[in-house]
Coordinates of C-alpha atoms and ligand atoms in Angstrom, one line a residue:
X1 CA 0.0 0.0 0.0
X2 CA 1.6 3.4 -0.8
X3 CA 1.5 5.6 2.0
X4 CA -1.8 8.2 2.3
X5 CA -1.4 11.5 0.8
X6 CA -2.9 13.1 3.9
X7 CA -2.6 12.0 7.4
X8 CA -3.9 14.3 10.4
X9 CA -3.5 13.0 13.7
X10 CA -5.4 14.3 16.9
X11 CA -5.3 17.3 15.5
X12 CA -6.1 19.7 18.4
X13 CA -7.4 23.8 17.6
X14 CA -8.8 26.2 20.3
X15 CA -10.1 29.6 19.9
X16 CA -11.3 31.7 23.0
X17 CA -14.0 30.0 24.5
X18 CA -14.4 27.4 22.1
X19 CA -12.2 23.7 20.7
X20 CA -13.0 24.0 17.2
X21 CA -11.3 20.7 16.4
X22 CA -10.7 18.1 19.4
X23 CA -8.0 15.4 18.7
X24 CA -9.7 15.2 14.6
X25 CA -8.3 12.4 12.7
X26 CA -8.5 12.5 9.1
X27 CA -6.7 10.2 6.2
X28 CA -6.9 10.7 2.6
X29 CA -5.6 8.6 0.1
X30 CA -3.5 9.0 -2.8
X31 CA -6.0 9.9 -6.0
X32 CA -9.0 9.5 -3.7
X33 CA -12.2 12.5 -3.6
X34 CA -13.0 13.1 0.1
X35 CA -15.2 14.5 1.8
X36 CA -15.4 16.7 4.3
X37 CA -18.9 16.3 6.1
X38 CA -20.2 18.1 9.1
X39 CA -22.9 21.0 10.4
X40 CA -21.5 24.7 10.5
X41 CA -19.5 25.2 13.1
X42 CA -18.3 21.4 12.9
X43 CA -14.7 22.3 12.4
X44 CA -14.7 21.3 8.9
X45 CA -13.0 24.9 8.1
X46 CA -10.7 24.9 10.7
X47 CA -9.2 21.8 9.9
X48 CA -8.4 22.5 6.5
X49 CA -7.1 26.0 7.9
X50 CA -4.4 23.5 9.8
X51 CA -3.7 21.5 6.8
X52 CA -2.9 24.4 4.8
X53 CA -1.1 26.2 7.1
X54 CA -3.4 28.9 8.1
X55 CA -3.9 28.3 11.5
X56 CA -1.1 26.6 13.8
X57 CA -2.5 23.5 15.4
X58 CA -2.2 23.5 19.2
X59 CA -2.1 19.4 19.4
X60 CA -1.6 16.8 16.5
X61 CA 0.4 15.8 14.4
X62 CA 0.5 16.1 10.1
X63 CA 2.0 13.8 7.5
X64 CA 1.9 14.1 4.0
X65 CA 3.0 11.2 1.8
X66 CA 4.2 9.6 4.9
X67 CA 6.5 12.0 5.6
X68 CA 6.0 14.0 8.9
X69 CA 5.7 17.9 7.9
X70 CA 5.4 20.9 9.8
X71 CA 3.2 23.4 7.5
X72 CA 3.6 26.7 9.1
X73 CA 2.1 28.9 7.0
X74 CA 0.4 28.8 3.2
X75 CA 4.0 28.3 1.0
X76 CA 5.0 25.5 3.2
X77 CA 1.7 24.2 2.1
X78 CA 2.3 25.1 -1.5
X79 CA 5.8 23.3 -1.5
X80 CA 4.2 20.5 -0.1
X81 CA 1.7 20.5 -3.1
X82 CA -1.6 21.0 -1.5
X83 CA -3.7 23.9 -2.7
X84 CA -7.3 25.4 -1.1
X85 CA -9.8 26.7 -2.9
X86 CA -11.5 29.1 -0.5
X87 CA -15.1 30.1 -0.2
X88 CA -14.7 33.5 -0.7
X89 CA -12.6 33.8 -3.9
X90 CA -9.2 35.9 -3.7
X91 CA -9.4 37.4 -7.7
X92 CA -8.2 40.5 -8.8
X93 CA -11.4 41.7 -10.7
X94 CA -9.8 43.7 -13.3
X95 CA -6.9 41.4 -14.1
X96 CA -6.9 38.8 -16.6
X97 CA -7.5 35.2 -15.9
X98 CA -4.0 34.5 -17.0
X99 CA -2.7 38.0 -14.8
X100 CA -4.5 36.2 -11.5
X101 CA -2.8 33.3 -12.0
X102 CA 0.6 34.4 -12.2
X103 CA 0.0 36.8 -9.4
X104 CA 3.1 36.5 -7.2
X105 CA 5.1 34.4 -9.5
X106 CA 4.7 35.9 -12.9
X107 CA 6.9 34.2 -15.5
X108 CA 10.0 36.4 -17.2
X109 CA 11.2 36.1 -20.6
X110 CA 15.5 35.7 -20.4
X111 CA 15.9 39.4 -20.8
X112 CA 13.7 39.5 -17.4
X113 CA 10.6 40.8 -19.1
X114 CA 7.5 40.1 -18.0
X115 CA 6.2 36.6 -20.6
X116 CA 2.4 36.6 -20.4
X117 CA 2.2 35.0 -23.5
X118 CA 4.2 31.2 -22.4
X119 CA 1.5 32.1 -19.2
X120 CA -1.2 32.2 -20.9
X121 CA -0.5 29.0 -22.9
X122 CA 0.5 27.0 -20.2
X123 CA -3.2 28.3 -18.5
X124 CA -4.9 27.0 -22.0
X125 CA -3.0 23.7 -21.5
X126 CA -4.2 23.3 -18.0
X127 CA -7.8 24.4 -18.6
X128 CA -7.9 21.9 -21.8
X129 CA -6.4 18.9 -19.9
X130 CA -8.9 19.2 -16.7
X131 CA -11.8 20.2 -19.3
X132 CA -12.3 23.6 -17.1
X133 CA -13.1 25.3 -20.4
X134 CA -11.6 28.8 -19.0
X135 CA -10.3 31.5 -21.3
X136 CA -7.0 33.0 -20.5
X137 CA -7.4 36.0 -21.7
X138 CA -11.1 37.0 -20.0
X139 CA -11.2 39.5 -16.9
X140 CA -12.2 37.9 -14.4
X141 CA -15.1 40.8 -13.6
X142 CA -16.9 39.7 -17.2
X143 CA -17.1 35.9 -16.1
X144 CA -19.6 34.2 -13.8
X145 CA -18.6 32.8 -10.2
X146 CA -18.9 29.2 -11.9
X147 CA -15.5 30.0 -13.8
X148 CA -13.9 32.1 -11.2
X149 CA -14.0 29.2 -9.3
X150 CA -12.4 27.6 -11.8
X151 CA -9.5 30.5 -12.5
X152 CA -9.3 29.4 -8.4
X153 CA -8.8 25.2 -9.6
X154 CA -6.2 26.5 -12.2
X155 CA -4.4 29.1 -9.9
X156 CA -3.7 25.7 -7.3
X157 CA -2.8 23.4 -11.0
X158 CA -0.8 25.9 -12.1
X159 CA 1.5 25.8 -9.1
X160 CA 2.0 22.0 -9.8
X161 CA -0.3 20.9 -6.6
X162 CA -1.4 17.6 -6.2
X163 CA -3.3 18.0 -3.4
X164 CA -6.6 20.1 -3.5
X165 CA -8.7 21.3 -1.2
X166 CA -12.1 23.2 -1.4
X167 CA -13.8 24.8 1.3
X168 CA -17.9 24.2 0.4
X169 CA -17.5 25.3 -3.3
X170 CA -21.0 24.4 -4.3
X171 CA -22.2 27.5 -2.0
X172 CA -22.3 29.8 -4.9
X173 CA -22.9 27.9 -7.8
X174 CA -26.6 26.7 -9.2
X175 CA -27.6 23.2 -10.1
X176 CA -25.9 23.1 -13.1
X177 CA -22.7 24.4 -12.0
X178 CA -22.7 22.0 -9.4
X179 CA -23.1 19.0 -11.8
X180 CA -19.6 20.9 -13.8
X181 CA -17.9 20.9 -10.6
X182 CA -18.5 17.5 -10.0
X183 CA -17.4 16.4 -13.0
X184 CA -14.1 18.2 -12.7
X185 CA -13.4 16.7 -9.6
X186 CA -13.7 13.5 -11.6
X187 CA -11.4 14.6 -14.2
X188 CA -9.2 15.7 -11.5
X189 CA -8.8 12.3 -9.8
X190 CA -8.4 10.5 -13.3
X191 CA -5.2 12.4 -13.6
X192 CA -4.2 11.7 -9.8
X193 CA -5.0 14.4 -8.2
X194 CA -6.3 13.9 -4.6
X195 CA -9.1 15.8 -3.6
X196 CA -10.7 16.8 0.0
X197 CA -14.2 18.9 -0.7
X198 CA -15.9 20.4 2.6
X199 CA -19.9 20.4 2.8
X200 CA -23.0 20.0 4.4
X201 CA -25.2 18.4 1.7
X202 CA -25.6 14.6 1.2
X203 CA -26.3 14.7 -2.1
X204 CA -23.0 16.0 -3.4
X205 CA -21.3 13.6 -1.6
X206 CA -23.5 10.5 -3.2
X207 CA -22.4 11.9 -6.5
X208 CA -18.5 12.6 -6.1
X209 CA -16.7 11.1 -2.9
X210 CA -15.3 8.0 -2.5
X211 CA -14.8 7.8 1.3
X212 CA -16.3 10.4 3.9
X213 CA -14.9 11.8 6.4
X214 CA -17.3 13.1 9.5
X215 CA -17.5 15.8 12.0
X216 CA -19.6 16.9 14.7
X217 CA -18.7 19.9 17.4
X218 CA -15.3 19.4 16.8
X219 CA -14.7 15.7 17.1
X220 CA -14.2 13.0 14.3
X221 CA -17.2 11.0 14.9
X222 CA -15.4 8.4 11.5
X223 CA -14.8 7.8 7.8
X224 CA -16.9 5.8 5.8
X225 CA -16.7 4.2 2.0
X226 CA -19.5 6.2 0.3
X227 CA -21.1 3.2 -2.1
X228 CA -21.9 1.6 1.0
X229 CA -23.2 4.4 3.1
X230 CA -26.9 5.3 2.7
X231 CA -27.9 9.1 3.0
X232 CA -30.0 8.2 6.2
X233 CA -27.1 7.3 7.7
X234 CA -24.2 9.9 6.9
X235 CA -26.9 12.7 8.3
X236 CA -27.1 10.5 11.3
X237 CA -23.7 10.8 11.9
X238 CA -23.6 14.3 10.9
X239 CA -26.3 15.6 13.2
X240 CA -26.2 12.9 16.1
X241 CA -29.8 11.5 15.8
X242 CA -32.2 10.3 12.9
X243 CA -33.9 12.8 10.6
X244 CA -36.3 13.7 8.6
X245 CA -36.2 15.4 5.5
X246 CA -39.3 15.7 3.8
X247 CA -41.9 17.1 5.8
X248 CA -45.3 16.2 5.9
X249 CA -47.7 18.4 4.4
X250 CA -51.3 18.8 2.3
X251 CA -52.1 20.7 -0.5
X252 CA -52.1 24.2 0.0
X253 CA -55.2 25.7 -0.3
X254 CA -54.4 29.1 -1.2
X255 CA -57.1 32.3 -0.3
X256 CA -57.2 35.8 -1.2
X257 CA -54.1 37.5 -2.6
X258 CA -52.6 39.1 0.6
X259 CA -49.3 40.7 -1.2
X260 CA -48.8 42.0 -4.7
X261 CA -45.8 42.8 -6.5
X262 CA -46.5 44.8 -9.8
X263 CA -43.3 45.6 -12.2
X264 CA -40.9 46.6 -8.7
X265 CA -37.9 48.0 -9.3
X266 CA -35.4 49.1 -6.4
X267 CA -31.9 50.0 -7.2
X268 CA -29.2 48.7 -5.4
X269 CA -26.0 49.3 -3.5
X270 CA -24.4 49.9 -6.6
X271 CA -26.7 52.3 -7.8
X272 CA -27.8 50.1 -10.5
X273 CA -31.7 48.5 -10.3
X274 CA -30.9 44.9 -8.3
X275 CA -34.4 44.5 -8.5
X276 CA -36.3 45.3 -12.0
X277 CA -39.8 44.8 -13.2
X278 CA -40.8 41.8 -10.7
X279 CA -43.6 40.6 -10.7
X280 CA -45.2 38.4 -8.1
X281 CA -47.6 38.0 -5.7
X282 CA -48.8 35.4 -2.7
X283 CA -51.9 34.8 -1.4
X284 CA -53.2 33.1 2.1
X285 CA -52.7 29.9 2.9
X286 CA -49.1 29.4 0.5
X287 CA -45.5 29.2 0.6
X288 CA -44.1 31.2 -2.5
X289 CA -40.5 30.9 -3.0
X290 CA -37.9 32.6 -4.3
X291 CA -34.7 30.6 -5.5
X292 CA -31.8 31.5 -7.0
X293 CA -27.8 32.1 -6.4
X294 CA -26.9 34.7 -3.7
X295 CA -27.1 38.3 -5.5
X296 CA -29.8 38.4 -7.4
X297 CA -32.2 40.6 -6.3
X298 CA -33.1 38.7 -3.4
X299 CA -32.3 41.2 -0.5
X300 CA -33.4 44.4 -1.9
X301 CA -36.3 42.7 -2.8
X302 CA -37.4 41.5 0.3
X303 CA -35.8 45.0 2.0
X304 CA -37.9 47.0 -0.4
X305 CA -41.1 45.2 0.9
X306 CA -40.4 45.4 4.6
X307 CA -40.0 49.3 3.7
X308 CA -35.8 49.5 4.5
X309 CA -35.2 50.2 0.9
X310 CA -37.3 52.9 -1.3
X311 CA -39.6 51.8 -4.5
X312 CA -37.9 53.1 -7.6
X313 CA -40.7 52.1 -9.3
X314 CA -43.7 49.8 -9.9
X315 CA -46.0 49.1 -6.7
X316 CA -46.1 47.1 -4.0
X317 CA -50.1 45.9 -2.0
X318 CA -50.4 44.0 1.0
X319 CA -54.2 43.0 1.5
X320 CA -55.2 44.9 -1.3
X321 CA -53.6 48.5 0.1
X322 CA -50.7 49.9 -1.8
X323 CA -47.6 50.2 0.9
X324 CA -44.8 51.2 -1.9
X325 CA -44.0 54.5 0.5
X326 CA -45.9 53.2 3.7
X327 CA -43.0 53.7 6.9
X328 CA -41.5 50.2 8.2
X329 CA -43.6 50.6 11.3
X330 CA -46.9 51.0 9.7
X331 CA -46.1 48.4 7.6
X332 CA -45.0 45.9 10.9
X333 CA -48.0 46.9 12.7
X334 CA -50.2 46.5 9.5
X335 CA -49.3 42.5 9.5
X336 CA -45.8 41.9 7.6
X337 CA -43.6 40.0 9.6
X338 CA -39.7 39.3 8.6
X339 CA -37.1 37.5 9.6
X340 CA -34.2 39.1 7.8
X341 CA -31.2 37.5 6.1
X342 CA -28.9 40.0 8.0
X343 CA -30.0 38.9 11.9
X344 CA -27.3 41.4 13.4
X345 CA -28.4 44.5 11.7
X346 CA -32.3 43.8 11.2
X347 CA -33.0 41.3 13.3
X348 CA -32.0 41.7 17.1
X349 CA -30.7 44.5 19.4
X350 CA -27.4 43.2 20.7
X351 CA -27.5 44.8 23.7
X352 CA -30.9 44.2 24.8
X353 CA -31.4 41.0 26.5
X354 CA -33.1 37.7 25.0
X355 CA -36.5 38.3 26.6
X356 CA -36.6 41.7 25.4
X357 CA -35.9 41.0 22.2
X358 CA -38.5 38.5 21.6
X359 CA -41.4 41.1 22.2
X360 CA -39.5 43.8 20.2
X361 CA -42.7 44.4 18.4
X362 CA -45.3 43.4 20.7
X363 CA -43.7 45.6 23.4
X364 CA -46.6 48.4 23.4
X365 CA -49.3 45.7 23.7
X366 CA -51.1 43.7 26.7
X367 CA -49.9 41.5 28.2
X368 CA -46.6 43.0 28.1
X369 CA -47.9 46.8 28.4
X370 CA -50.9 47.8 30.6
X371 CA -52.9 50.7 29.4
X372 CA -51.1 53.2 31.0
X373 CA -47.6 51.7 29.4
X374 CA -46.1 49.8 32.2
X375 CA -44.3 47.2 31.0
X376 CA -45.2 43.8 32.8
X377 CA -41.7 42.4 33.4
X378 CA -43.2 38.8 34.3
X379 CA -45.2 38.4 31.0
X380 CA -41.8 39.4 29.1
X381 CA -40.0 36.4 31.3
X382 CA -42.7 33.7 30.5
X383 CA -43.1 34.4 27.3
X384 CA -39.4 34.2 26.3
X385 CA -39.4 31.3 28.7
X386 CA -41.8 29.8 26.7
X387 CA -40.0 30.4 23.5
X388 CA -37.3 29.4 24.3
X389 CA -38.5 26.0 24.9
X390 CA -40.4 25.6 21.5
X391 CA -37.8 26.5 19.4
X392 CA -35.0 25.1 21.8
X393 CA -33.0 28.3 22.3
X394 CA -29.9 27.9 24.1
X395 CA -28.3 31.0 25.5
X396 CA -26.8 29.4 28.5
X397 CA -28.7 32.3 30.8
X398 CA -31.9 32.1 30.1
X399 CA -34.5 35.0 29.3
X400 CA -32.0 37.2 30.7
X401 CA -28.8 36.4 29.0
X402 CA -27.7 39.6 26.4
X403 CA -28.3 38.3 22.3
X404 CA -24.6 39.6 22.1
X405 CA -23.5 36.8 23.6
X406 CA -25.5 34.4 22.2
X407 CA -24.5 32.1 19.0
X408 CA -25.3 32.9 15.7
X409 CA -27.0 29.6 15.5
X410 CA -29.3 30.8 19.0
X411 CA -29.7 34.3 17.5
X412 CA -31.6 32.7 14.4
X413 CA -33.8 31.0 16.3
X414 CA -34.9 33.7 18.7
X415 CA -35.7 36.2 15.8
X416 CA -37.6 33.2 14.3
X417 CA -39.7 32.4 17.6
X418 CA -40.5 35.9 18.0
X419 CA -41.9 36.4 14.2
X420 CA -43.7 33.3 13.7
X421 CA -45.1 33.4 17.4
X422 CA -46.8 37.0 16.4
X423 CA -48.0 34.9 13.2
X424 CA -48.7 37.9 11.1
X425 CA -50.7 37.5 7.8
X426 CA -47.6 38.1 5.5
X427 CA -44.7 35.7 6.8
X428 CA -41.3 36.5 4.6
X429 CA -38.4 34.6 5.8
X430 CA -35.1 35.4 4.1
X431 CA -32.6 32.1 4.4
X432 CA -35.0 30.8 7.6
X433 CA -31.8 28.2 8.5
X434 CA -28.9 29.0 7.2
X435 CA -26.3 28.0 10.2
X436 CA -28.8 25.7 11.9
X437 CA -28.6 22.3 12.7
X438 CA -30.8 19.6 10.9
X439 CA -33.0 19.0 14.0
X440 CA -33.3 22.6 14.3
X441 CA -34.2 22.9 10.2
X442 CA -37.0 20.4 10.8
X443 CA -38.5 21.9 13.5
X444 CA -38.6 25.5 11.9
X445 CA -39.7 24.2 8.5
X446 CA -42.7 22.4 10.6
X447 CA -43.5 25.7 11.7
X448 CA -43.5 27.5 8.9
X449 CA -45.9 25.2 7.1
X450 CA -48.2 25.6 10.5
X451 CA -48.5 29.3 9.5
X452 CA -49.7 28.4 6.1
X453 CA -52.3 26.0 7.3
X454 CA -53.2 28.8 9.8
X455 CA -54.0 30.7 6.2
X456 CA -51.0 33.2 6.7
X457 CA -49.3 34.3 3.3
X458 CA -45.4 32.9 3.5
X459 CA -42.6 34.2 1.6
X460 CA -39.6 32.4 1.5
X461 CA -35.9 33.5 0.1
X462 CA -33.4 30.8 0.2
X463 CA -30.6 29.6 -1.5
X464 CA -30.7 26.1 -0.7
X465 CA -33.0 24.5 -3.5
X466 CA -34.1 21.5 -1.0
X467 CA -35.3 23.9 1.6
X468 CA -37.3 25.7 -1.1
X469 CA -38.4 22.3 -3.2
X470 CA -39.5 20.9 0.4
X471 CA -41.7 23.8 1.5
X472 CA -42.7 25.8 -1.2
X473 CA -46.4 25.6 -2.9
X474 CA -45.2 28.0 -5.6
X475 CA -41.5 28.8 -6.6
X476 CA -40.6 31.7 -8.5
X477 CA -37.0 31.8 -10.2
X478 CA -35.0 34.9 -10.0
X479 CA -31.9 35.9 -12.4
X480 CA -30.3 39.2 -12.0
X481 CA -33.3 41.2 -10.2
X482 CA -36.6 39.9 -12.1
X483 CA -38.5 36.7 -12.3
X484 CA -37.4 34.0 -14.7
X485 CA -40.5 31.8 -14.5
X486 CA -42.7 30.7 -11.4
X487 CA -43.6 26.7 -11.2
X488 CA -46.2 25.2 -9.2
X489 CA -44.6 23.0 -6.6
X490 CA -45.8 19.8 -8.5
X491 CA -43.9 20.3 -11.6
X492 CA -41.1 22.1 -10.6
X493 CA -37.8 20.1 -9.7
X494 CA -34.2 20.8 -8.9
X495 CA -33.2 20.6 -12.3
X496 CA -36.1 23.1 -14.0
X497 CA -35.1 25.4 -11.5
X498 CA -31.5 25.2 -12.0
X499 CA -32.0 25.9 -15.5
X500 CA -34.3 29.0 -14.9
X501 CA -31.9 30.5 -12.1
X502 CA -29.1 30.5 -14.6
X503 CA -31.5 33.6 -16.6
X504 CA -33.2 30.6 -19.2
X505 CA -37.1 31.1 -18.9
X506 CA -39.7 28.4 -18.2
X507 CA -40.0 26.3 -21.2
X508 CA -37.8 28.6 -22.9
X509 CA -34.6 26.9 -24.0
X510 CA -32.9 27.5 -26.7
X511 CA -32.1 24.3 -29.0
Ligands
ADP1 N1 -10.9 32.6 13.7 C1 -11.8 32.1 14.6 N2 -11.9 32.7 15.8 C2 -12.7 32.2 16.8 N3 -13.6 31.2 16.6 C3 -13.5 30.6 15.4 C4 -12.7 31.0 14.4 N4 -12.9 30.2 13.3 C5 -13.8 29.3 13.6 N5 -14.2 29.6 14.9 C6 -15.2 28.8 15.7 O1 -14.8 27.4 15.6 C7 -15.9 26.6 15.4 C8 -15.7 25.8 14.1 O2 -15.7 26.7 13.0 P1 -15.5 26.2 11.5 O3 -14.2 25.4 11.4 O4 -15.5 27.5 10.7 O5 -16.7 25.3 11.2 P2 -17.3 24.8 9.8 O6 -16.4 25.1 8.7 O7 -17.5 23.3 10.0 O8 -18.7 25.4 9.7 C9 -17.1 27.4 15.3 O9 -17.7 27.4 16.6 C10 -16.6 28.8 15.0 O10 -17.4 29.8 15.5
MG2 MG1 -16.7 26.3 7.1

């Protein structure tokens, strides 16, 4: 047997107040594609952070092809041939694809010139060889995250490394990117590459990895061969306990339109329209979602309705009133209930406690108020307490502990309790569990589908096409601000949305 291209051995990281990985064992072989699977916050990140020398380990041990190694910092790992491909890409935007390659090591003619030109042929060779179908000479700001990504594979190939890492790359892309990346990774491993990929979805995994590696709060909980592992079972070991993933649900039975969306347009951060002529509307008793990649119009759409960004145009009508310029609090107290994508700036006050935050907007009414305006500090506590034990908050103090210190995780779920338990008529949720465990997924997707079958009006935002092919009763696609095509929930599936949140229209393909 040759010796295994990785070997971490009780591999031992702390940060303040928290062992992010606890004696972790990991082995990869030679040529193998493994996976990295585990929750957020599982220590999947921080592992590879050791391995490639971002983070100095304060227990363990490394080996790479047998050899004992220290990796110190990112070139050690580089010499050793491993290279990461990060979540958040490191492009220059207005450099080549060729120029962000070579960054730091850019290729001189013998005169001591700089030679893009033997650059960018030895890029074209790469990308041919690993079928990456990259240009050399593009910018990198007039080609889709899909083939930055890939610019990313090439930057790692083109420094001769053999072992590659990639921290959740199928975040950002759509369904059909996914499939590519997959693919790759198989074209990789045919020319001996070894490959570790981090995620959180089962799926992928099924698809690409021959063995699995598993984490959960920091500890290895083992490695299994992937043919022979069921999905049931990998989530059990991911999460700790058995799970459901479909959840139970009738027919929708949808009432009276309760929110309208005529031709919106809202412009954006950049000052260009993120949102433009969107159409849409949901009425009681249904789950309309919205899917597609991160930065398309989702947040200023769902900002524009909950009044914090202004209507350039078009018109928006909840219960048959139009709200386009109506203030945030009329609109709140009208009915409209969010739980924002951005919990720290929208959804919570840091500094007020937990119980205080969960009547944020029911403050000024009995039981927490009397007439006169005194708050009624029992009625704050039980309610909270009370949350807190539907949705299984864990703050470690109780109603009183301060949201600051609270986990991210936690935080979610208070700002959840507290909208769904005021169980307005309009419901929108922007990424409901994003950073949530599975059990904690379940519960909150149960919940949501209870405020439809109350008749509330739920709209959804995600960018996780299970959560929105599991709850949704209508889905509407969105590409670059406006609405690609809406499916009813019985024809609609992974791969029809894929193709419509890549900008192709509903039945509109081209060949
Ligand atoms: N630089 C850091 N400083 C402090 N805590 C961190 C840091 N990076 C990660 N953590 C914590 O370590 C734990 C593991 O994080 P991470 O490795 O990013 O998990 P994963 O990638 O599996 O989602 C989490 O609780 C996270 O909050
Ligand atoms: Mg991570």
């Amino acid at each position: 047997m040759p010796d295994p291209a990785i070997e971490m051995l009780e591999i031992t990281k702390i940060f303040p107040g928290i062992v992010a990985n606890d004696k972790v064992f990991l082995e990869v072989e030679e040529g193998e594609v493994h996976a990295l699977l585990g929750e957020n916050g599982a220590g999947k990140s921080t592992l590879m952070s050791v391995l490639f020398g971002l983070y100095e380990p304060d227990g363990g041990s490394i080996r790479i092809r047998g050899k004992p190694v220290e990796i110190r910092n990112p070139n050690d790992a580089t010499a050793l041939g491993i290279g990461m491909v990060h979540q958040h890409f490191k492009l220059v935007h207005n450099f080549t694809v060729t120029e962000n390659i070579v960054l730091g090591l850019e290729p001189k003619d013998p005169l001591g010139n700089l030679d893009l030109p033997s650059a960018e042929k030895k890029v074209a060779e790469l990308s041919e060889r690993y079928g990456l179908a990259v240009n050399p000479r593009d910018l990198i700001e007039d080609i889709t995250v899909g083939m930055q990504q890939r610019v990313e594979i090439l930057k790692i190939l083109y420094r001769d490394a053999d072992i590659l890492i990639f921290d959740e790359p199928t975040a950002v892309l759509t369904p059909q990117e996914i499939d590519e990346l997959l693919d790759i990774f198989t074209r990789l491993k045919a020319e001996k590459k070894t490959i570790v990929f981090i995620t959180h979805k089962l799926r992928e995994i099924k698809a690409a990895a021959d063995r699995c590696t598993v984490l959960r709060r920091g500890k290895s909980v083992g490695t299994v061969e992937v043919a022979g592992t069921g999905e049931n079972q990998l989530a059990e070991m991911m999460v700790g306990h058995s799970v459901n993933f479909r959840i139970e649900k009738k027919k929708a039975v949808p009432g009276r339109e309760v929110l309208r969306i005529e031709d919106l347009t809202v412009i954006g951060a950049k000052g260009v329209p993120a949102v433009q002529n969107l159409s849409v509307n949901v009425r009681e008793g249904e789950v309309v979602g919205i899917a597609g990649v991160d930065g398309n119009g989702q947040s200023e759409l769902v900002a524009a309705i909950a009044g914090l960004l202004p209507v350039k145009s078009g018109r928006i009508f909840f219960n048959g009133t139009d709200i386009s310029h109506e203030s945030i609090r009329n609109r709140n107290e009208s009915g409209i209930g969010l739980v924002p994508e951005d919990r720290h700036r929208h959804g919570l006050i840091l500094d007020f406690r937990l119980d205080e935050n969960l009547i944020l907007k029911s403050f000024r009414r009995p039981p927490f108020s009397s007439h006169i305006g005194f708050l009624n500090f029992s009625a704050v506590f039980n309610h909270a307490k009370d949350l807190i034990d539907q949705f299984d908050i864990r703050s470690g103090g109780g109603p009183a502990t301060l949201a600051k210190s609270m986990s991210g995780g936690n935080q979610q779920k208070a700002i959840i309790a507290r909208e769904i338990d005021l169980s307005p008529a309009l419901l929108i949720v922007s990424q409901p569990t994003r950073g949530l465990d599975v059990g904690a997924i379940e519960y909150i997707h149960r919940r949501i589908i209870g405020e439809r079958d109350k008749g509330k009006a739920v709209l959804l935002v995600s960018f996780e096409l299970d959560e929105i092919l599991n709850l949704c009763d209508r889905i509407a696609a969105v590409s670059k601000g406006s609405i690609v095509g809406i499916l009813d929930e019985d024809e609609a599936d992974e791969r029809k949305i894929g193709v419509m949140m890549a900008g192709v229209g509903a039945g509109g393909s081209h060949d």
